[in-house]
PDB file of C-alpha atoms (C1' of nucleotides) in Angstrom:
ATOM      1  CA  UNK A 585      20.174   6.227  62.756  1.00 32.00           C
ATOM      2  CA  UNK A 586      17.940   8.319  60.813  1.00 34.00           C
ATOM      3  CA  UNK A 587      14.481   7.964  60.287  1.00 34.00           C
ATOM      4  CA  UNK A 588      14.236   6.908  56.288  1.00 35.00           C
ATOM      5  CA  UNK A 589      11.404   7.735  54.392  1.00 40.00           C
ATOM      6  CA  UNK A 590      11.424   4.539  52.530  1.00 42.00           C
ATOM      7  CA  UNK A 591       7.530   3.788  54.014  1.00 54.00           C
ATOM      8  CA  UNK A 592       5.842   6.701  54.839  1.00 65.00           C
ATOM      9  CA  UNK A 593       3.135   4.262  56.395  1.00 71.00           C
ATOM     10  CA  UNK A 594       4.633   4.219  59.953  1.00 74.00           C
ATOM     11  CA  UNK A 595       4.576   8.016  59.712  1.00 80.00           C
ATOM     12  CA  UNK A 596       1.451   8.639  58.831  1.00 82.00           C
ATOM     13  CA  UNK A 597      -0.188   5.166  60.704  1.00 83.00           C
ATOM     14  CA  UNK A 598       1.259   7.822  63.515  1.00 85.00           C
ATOM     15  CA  UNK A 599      -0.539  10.837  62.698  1.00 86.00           C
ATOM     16  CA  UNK A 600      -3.677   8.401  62.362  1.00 89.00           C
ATOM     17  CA  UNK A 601      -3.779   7.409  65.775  1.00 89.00           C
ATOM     18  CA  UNK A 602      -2.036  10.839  67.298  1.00 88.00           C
ATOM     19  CA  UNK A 603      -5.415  12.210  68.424  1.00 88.00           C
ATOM     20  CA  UNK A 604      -6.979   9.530  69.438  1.00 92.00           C
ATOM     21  CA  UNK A 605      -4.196   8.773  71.917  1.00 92.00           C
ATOM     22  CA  UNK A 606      -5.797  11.005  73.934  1.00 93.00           C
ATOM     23  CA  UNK A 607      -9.368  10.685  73.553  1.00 93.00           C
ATOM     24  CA  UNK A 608      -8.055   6.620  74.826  1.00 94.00           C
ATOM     25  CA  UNK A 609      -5.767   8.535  77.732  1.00 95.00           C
ATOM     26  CA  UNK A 610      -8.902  10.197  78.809  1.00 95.00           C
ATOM     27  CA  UNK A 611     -11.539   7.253  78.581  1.00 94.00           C
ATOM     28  CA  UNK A 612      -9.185   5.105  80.962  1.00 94.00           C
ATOM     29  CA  UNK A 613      -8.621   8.157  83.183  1.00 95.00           C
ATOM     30  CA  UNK A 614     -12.608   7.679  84.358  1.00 95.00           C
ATOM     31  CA  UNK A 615     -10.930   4.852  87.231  1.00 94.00           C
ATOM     32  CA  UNK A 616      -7.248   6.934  89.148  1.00 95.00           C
ATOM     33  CA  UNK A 617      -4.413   5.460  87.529  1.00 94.00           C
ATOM     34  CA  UNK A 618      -0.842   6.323  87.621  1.00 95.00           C
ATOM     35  CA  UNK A 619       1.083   6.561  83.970  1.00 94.00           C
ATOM     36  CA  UNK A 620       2.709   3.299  84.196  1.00 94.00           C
ATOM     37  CA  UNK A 621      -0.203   0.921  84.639  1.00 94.00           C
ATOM     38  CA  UNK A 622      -1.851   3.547  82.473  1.00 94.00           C
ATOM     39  CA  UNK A 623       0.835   2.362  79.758  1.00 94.00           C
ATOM     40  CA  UNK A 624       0.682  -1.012  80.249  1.00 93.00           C
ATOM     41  CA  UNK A 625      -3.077  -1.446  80.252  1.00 93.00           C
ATOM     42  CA  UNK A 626      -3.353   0.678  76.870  1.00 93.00           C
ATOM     43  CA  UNK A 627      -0.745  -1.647  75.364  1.00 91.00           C
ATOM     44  CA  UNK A 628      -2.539  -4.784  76.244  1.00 90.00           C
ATOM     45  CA  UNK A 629      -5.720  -3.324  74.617  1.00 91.00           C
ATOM     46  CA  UNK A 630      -3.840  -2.125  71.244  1.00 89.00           C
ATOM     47  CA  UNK A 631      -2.911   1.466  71.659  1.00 91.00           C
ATOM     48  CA  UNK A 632       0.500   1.315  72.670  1.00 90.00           C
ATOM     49  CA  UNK A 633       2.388   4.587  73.476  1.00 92.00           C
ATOM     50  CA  UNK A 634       5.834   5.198  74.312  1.00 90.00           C
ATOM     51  CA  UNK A 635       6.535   6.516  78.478  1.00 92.00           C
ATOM     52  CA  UNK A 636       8.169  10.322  76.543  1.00 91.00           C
ATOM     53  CA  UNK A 637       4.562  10.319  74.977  1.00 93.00           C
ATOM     54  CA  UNK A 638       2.774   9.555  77.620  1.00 95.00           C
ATOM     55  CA  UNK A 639       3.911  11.252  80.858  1.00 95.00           C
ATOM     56  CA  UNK A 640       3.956  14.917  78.922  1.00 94.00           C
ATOM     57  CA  UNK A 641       0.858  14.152  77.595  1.00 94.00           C
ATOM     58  CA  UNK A 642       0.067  13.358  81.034  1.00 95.00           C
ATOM     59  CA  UNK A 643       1.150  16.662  82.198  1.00 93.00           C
ATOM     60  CA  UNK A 644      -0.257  18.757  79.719  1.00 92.00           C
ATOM     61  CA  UNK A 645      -3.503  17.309  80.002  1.00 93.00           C
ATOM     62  CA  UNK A 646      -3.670  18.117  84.089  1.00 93.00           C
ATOM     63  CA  UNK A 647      -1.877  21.841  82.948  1.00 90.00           C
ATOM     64  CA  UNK A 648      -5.278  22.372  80.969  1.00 90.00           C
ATOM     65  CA  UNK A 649      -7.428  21.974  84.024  1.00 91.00           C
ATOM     66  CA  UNK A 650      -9.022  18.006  82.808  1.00 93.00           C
ATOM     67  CA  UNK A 651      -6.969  15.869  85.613  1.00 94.00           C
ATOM     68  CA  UNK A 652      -6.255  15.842  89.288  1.00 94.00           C
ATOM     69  CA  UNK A 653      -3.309  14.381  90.259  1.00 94.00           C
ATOM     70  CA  UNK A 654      -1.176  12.713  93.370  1.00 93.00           C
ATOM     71  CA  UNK A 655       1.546  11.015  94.804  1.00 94.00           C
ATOM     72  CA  UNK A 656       0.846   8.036  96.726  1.00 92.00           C
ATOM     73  CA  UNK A 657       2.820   5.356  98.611  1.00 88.00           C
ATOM     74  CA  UNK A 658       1.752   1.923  99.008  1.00 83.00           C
ATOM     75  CA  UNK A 659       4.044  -0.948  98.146  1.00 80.00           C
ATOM     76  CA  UNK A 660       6.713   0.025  95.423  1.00 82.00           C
ATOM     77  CA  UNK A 661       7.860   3.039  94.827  1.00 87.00           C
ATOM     78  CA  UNK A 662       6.186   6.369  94.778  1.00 90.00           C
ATOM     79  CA  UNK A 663       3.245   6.356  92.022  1.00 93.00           C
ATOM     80  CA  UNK A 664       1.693   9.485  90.455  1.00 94.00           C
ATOM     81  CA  UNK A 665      -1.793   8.865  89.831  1.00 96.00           C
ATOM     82  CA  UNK A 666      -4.067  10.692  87.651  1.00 96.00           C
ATOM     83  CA  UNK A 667      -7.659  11.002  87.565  1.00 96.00           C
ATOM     84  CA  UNK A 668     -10.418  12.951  85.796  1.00 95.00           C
ATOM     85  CA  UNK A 669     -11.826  16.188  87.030  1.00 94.00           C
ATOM     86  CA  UNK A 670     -15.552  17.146  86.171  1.00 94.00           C
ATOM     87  CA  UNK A 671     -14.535  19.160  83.491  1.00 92.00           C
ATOM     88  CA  UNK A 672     -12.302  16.688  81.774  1.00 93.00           C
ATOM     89  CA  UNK A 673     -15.108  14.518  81.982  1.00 94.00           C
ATOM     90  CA  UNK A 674     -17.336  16.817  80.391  1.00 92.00           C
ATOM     91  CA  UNK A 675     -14.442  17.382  77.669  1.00 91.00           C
ATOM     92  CA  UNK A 676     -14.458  13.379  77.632  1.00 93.00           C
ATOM     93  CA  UNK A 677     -18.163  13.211  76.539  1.00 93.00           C
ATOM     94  CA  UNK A 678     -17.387  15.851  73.951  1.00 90.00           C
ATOM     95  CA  UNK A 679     -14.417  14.293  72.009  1.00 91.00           C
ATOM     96  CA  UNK A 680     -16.184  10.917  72.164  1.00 93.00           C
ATOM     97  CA  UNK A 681     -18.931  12.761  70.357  1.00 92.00           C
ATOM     98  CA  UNK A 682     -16.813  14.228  67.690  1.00 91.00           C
ATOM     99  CA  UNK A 683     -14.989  11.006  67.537  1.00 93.00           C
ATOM    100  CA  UNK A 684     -18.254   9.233  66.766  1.00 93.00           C
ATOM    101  CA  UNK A 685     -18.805  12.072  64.063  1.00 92.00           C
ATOM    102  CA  UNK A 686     -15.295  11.462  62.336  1.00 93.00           C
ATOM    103  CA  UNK A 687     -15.959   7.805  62.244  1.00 94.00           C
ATOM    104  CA  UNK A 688     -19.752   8.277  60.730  1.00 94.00           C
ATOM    105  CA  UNK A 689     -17.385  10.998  58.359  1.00 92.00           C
ATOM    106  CA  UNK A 690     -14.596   8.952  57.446  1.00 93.00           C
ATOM    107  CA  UNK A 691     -17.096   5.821  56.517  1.00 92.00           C
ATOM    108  CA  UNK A 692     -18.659   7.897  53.412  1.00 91.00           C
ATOM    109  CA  UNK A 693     -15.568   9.155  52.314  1.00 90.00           C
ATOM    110  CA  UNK A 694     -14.091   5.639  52.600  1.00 89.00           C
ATOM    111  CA  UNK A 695     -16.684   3.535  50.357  1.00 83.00           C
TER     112      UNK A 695
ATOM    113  CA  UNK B1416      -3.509  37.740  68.784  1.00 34.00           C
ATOM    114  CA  UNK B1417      -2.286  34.462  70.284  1.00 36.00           C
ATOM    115  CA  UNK B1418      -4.112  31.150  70.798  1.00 36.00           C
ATOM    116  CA  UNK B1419      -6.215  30.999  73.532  1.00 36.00           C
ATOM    117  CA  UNK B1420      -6.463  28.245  76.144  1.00 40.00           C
ATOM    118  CA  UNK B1421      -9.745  28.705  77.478  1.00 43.00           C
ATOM    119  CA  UNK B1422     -11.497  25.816  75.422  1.00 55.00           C
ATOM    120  CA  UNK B1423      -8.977  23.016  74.936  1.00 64.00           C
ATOM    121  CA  UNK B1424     -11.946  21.212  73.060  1.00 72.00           C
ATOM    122  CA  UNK B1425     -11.251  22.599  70.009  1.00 73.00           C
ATOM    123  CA  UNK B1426      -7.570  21.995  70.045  1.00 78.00           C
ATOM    124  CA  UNK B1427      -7.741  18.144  70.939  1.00 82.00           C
ATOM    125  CA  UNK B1428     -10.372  17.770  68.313  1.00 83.00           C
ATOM    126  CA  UNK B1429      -8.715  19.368  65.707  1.00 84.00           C
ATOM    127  CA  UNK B1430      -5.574  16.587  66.785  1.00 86.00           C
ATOM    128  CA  UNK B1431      -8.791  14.177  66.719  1.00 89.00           C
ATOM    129  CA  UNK B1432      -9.037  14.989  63.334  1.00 89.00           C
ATOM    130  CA  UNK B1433      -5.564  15.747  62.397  1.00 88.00           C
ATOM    131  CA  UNK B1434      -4.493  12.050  61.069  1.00 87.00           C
ATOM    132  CA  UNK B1435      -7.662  11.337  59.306  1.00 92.00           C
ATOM    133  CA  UNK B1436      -7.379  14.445  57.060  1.00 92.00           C
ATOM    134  CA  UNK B1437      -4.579  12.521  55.571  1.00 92.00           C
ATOM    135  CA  UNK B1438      -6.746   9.423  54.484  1.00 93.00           C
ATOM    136  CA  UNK B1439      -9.670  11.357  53.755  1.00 93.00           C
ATOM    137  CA  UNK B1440      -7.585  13.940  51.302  1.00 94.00           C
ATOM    138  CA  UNK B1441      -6.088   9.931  49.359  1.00 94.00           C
ATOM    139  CA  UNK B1442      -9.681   8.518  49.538  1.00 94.00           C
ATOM    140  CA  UNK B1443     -10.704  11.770  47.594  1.00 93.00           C
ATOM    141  CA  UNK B1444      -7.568  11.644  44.565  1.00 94.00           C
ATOM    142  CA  UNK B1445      -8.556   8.448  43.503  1.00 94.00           C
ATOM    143  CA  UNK B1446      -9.993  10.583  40.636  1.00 93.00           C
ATOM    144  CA  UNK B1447      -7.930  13.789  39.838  1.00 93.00           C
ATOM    145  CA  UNK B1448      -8.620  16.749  41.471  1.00 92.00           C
ATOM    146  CA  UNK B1449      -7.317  20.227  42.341  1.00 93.00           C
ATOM    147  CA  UNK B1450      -6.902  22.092  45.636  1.00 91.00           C
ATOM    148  CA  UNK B1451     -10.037  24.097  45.623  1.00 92.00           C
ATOM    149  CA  UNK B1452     -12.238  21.300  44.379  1.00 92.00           C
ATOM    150  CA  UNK B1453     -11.164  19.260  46.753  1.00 93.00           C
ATOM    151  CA  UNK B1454     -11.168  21.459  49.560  1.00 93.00           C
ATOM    152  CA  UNK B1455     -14.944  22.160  48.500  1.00 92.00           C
ATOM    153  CA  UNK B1456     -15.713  18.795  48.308  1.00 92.00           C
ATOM    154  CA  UNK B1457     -14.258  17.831  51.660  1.00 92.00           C
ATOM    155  CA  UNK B1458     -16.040  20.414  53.447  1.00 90.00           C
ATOM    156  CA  UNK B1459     -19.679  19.566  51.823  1.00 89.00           C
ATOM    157  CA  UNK B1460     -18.755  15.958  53.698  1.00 90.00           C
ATOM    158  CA  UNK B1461     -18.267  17.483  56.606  1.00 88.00           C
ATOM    159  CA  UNK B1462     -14.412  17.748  56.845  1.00 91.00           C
ATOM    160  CA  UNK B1463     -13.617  21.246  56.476  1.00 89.00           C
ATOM    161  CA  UNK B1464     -10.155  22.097  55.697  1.00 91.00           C
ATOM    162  CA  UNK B1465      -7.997  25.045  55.851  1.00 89.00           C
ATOM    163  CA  UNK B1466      -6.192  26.365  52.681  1.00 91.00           C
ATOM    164  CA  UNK B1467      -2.937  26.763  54.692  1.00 89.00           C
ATOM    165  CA  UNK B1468      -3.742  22.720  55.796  1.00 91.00           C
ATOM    166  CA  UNK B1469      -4.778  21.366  52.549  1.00 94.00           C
ATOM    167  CA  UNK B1470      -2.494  23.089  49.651  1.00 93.00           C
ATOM    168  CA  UNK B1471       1.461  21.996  52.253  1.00 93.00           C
ATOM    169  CA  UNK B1472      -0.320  18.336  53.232  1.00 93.00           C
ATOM    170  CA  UNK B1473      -0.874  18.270  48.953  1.00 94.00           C
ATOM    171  CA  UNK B1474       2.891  19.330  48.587  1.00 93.00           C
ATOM    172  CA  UNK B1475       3.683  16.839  51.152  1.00 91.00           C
ATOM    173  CA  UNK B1476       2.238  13.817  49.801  1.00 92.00           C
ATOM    174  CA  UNK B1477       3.367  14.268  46.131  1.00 92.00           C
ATOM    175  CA  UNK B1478       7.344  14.815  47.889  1.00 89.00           C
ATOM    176  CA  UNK B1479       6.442  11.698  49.591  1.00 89.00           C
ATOM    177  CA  UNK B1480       6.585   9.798  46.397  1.00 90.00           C
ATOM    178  CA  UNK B1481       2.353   9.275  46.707  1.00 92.00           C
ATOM    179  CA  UNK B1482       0.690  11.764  44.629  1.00 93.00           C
ATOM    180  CA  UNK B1483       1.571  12.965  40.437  1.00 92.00           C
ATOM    181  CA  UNK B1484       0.571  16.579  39.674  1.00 92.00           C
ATOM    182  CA  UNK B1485      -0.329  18.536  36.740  1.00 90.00           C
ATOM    183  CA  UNK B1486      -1.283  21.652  35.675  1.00 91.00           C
ATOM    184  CA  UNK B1487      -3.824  22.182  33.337  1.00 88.00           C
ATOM    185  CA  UNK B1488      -5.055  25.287  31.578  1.00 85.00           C
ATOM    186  CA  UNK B1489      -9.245  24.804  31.196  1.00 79.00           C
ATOM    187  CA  UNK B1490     -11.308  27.648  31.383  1.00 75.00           C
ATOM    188  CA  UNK B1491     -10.638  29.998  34.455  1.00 77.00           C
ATOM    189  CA  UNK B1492      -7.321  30.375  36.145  1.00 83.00           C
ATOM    190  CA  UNK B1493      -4.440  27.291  35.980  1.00 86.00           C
ATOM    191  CA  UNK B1494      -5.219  24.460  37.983  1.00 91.00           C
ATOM    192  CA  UNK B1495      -3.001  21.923  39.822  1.00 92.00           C
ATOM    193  CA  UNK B1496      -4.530  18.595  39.362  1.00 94.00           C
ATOM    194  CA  UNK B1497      -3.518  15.848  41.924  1.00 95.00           C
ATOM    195  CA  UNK B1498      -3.929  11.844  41.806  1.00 94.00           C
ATOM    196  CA  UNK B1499      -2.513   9.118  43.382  1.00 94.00           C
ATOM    197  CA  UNK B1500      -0.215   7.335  41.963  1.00 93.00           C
ATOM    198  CA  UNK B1501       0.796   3.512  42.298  1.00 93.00           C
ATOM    199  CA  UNK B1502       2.147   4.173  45.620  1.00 91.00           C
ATOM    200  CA  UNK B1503      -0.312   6.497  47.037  1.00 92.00           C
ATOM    201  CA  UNK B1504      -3.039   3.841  45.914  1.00 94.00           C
ATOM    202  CA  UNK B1505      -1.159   0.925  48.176  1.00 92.00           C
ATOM    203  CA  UNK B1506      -0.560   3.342  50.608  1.00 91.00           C
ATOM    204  CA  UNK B1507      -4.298   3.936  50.621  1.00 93.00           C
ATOM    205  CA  UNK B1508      -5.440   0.901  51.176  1.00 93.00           C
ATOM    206  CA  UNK B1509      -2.850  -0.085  54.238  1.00 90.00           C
ATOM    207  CA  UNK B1510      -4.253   3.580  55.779  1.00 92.00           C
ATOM    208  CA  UNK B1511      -7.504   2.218  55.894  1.00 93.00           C
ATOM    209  CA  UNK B1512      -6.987  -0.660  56.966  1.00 92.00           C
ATOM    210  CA  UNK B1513      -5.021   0.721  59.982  1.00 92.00           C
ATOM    211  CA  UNK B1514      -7.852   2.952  60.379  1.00 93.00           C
ATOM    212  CA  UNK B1515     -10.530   0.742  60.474  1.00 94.00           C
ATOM    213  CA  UNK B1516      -8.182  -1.347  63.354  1.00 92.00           C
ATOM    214  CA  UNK B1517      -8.085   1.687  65.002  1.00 93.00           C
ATOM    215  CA  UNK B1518     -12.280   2.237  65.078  1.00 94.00           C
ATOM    216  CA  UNK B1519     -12.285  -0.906  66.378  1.00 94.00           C
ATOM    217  CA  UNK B1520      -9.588  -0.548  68.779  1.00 93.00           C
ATOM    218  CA  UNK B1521     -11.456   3.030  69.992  1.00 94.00           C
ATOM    219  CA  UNK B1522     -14.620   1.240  70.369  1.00 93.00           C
ATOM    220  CA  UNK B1523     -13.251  -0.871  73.031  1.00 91.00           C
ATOM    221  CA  UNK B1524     -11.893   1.516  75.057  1.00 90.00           C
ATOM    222  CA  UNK B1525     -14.728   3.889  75.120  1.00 89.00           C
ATOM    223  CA  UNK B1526     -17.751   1.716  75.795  1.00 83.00           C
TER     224      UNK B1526
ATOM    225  C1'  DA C 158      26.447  -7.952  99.897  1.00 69.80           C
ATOM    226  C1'  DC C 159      26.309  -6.880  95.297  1.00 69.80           C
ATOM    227  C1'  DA C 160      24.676  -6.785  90.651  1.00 69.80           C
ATOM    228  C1'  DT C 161      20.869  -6.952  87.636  1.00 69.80           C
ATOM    229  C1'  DT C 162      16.364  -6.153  86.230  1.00 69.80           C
ATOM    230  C1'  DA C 163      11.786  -4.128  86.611  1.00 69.80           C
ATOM    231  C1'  DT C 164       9.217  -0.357  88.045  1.00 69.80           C
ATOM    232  C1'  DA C 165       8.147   4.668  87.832  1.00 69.80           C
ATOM    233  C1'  DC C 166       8.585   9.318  86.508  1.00 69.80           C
ATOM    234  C1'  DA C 167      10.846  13.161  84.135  1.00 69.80           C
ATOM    235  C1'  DT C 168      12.977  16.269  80.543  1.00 69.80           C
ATOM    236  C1'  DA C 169      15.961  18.185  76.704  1.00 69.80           C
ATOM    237  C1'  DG C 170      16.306  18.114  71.866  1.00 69.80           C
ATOM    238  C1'  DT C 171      14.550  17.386  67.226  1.00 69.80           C
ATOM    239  C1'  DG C 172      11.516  17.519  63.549  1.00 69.80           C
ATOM    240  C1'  DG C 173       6.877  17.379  61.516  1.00 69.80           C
ATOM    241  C1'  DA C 174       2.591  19.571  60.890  1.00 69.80           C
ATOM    242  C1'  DA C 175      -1.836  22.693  61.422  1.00 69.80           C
ATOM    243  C1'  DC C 176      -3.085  27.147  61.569  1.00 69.80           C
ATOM    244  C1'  DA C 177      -3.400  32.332  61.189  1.00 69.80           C
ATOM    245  C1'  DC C 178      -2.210  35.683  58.272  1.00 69.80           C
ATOM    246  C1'  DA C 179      -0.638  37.763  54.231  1.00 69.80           C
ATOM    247  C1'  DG C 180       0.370  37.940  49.449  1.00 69.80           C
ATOM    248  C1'  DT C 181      -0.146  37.089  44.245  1.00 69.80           C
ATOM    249  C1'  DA C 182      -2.915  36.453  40.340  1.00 69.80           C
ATOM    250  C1'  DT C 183      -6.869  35.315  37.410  1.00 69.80           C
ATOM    251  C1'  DG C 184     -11.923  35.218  36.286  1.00 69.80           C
ATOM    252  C1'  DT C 185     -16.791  36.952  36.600  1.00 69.80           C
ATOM    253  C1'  DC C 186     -20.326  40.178  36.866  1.00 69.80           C
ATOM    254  C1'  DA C 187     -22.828  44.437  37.620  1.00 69.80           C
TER     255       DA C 187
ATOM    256  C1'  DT D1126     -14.185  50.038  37.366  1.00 69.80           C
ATOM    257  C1'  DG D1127     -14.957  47.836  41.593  1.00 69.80           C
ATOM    258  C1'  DA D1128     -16.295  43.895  44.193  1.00 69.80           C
ATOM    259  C1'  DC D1129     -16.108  39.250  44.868  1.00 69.80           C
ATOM    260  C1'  DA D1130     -14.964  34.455  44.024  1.00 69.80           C
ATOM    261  C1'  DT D1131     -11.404  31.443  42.499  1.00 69.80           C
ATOM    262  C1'  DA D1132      -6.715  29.331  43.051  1.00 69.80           C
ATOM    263  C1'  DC D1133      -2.293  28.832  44.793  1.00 69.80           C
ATOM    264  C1'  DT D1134       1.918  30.237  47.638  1.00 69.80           C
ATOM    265  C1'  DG D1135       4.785  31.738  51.652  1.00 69.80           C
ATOM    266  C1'  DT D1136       6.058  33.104  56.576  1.00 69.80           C
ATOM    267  C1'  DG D1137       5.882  32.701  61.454  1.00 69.80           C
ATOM    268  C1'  DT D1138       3.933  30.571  65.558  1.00 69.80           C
ATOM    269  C1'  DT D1139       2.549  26.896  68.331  1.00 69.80           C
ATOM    270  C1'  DC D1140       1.840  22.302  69.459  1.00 69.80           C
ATOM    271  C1'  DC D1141       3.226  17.729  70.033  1.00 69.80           C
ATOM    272  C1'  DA D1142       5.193  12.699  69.298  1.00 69.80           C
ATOM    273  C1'  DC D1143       9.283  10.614  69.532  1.00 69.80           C
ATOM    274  C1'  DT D1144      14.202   9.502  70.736  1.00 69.80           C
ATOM    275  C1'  DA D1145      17.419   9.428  74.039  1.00 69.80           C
ATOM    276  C1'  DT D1146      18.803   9.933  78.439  1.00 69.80           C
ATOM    277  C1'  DG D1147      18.642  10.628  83.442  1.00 69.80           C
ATOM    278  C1'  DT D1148      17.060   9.738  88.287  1.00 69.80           C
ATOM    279  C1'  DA D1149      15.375   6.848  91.783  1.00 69.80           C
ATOM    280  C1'  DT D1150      13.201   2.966  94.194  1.00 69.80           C
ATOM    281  C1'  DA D1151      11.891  -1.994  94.595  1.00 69.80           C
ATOM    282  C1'  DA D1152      12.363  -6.801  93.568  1.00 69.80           C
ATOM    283  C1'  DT D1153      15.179 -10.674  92.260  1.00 69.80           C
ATOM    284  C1'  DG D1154      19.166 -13.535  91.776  1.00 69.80           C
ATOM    285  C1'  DT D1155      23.654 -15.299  93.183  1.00 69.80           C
TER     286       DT D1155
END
DNA sequence: ACATTATACATAGTGGAACACAGTATGTCA
DNA sequence: TGACATACTGTGTTCCACTATGTATAATGT
């Protein structure tokens, strides 16, 4: 099955919320998590992304130096959790910032 | 010269910004306008936009079935004048709205 | 004991899109 | 005439979300 164009609003509701999927990643990466409660708890609270979005996005993010990561075994099988370094947490404090800005933005060129 | 890595700030916040450049570019062609007018106008309210971004994502939306085009012959060079159409307009108003559920969604998960 | 489902992580392939860069052409002004 | 602003187009690169699929372990049911 093809993707049809006949509502471009799925697309583009996509692109919408593309960037902020990590500037969400990110926020709940202040507390270790590992990428499947990660999932689940960003579903619950309306962001929902799919596990081939969100375990590459996972990797890329600790690739550019803003997570720590590791393996641990408690009950259940072995669980990758991630966590944010200092300077993903500075780089946390900066896209909120921005984000903030783009709201502020998008209000005036809204009304 | 290829793209650097050493801030990844910029990259994630031009993703930050990459969805709502679509909704603020429809917000704007509620009245006809063309490329460089637009671009201008954008910018002034603080959403600068490339001319290699703005003049394909223009392209795009009118292929998309959301935009109607025109050239027109004033004084100065030819203009292409852009507007949305029907479509674009309902499209417009379900972007928002998905935007604004988004804001709120955001504000959740960063406070 | 075996099958089924849920949990957990990973990656190849595809296509869309922003950007840098370059090119084409017209208008304005000294 | 030369310099600069205006206005649009095209090419190549890079990034990334998604689909689909694969691997493996744990929990549950019968």
């Amino acid at each position: 099955m093809v993707r049809t164009n006949e509502s471009s609003a799925s697309t583009l509701d996509t692109e919408l919320r593309r960037g902020a999927l990590v500037l969400a990643v990110l926020s709940h990466l202040r507390t270790a998590q590992y990428g499947y409660s990660l999932r689940q708890a960003l579903t619950e609270q309306g962001m929902p992304i799919e596990e081939g979005t969100l375990y590459p996005l996972l990797r890329r993010l600790e690739a550019q130096g803003l997570l720590a990561s590791d393996w641990r075994i408690e009950d259940g099988p072995p669980r990758r959790y991630y966590k944010l370094n200092s300077k993903g947490t500075r780089l946390l404090a900066d896209l909120t910032a921005n984000w903030q800005a783009l709201v502020v933005t998008m209000n005036r060129l809204l009304k």
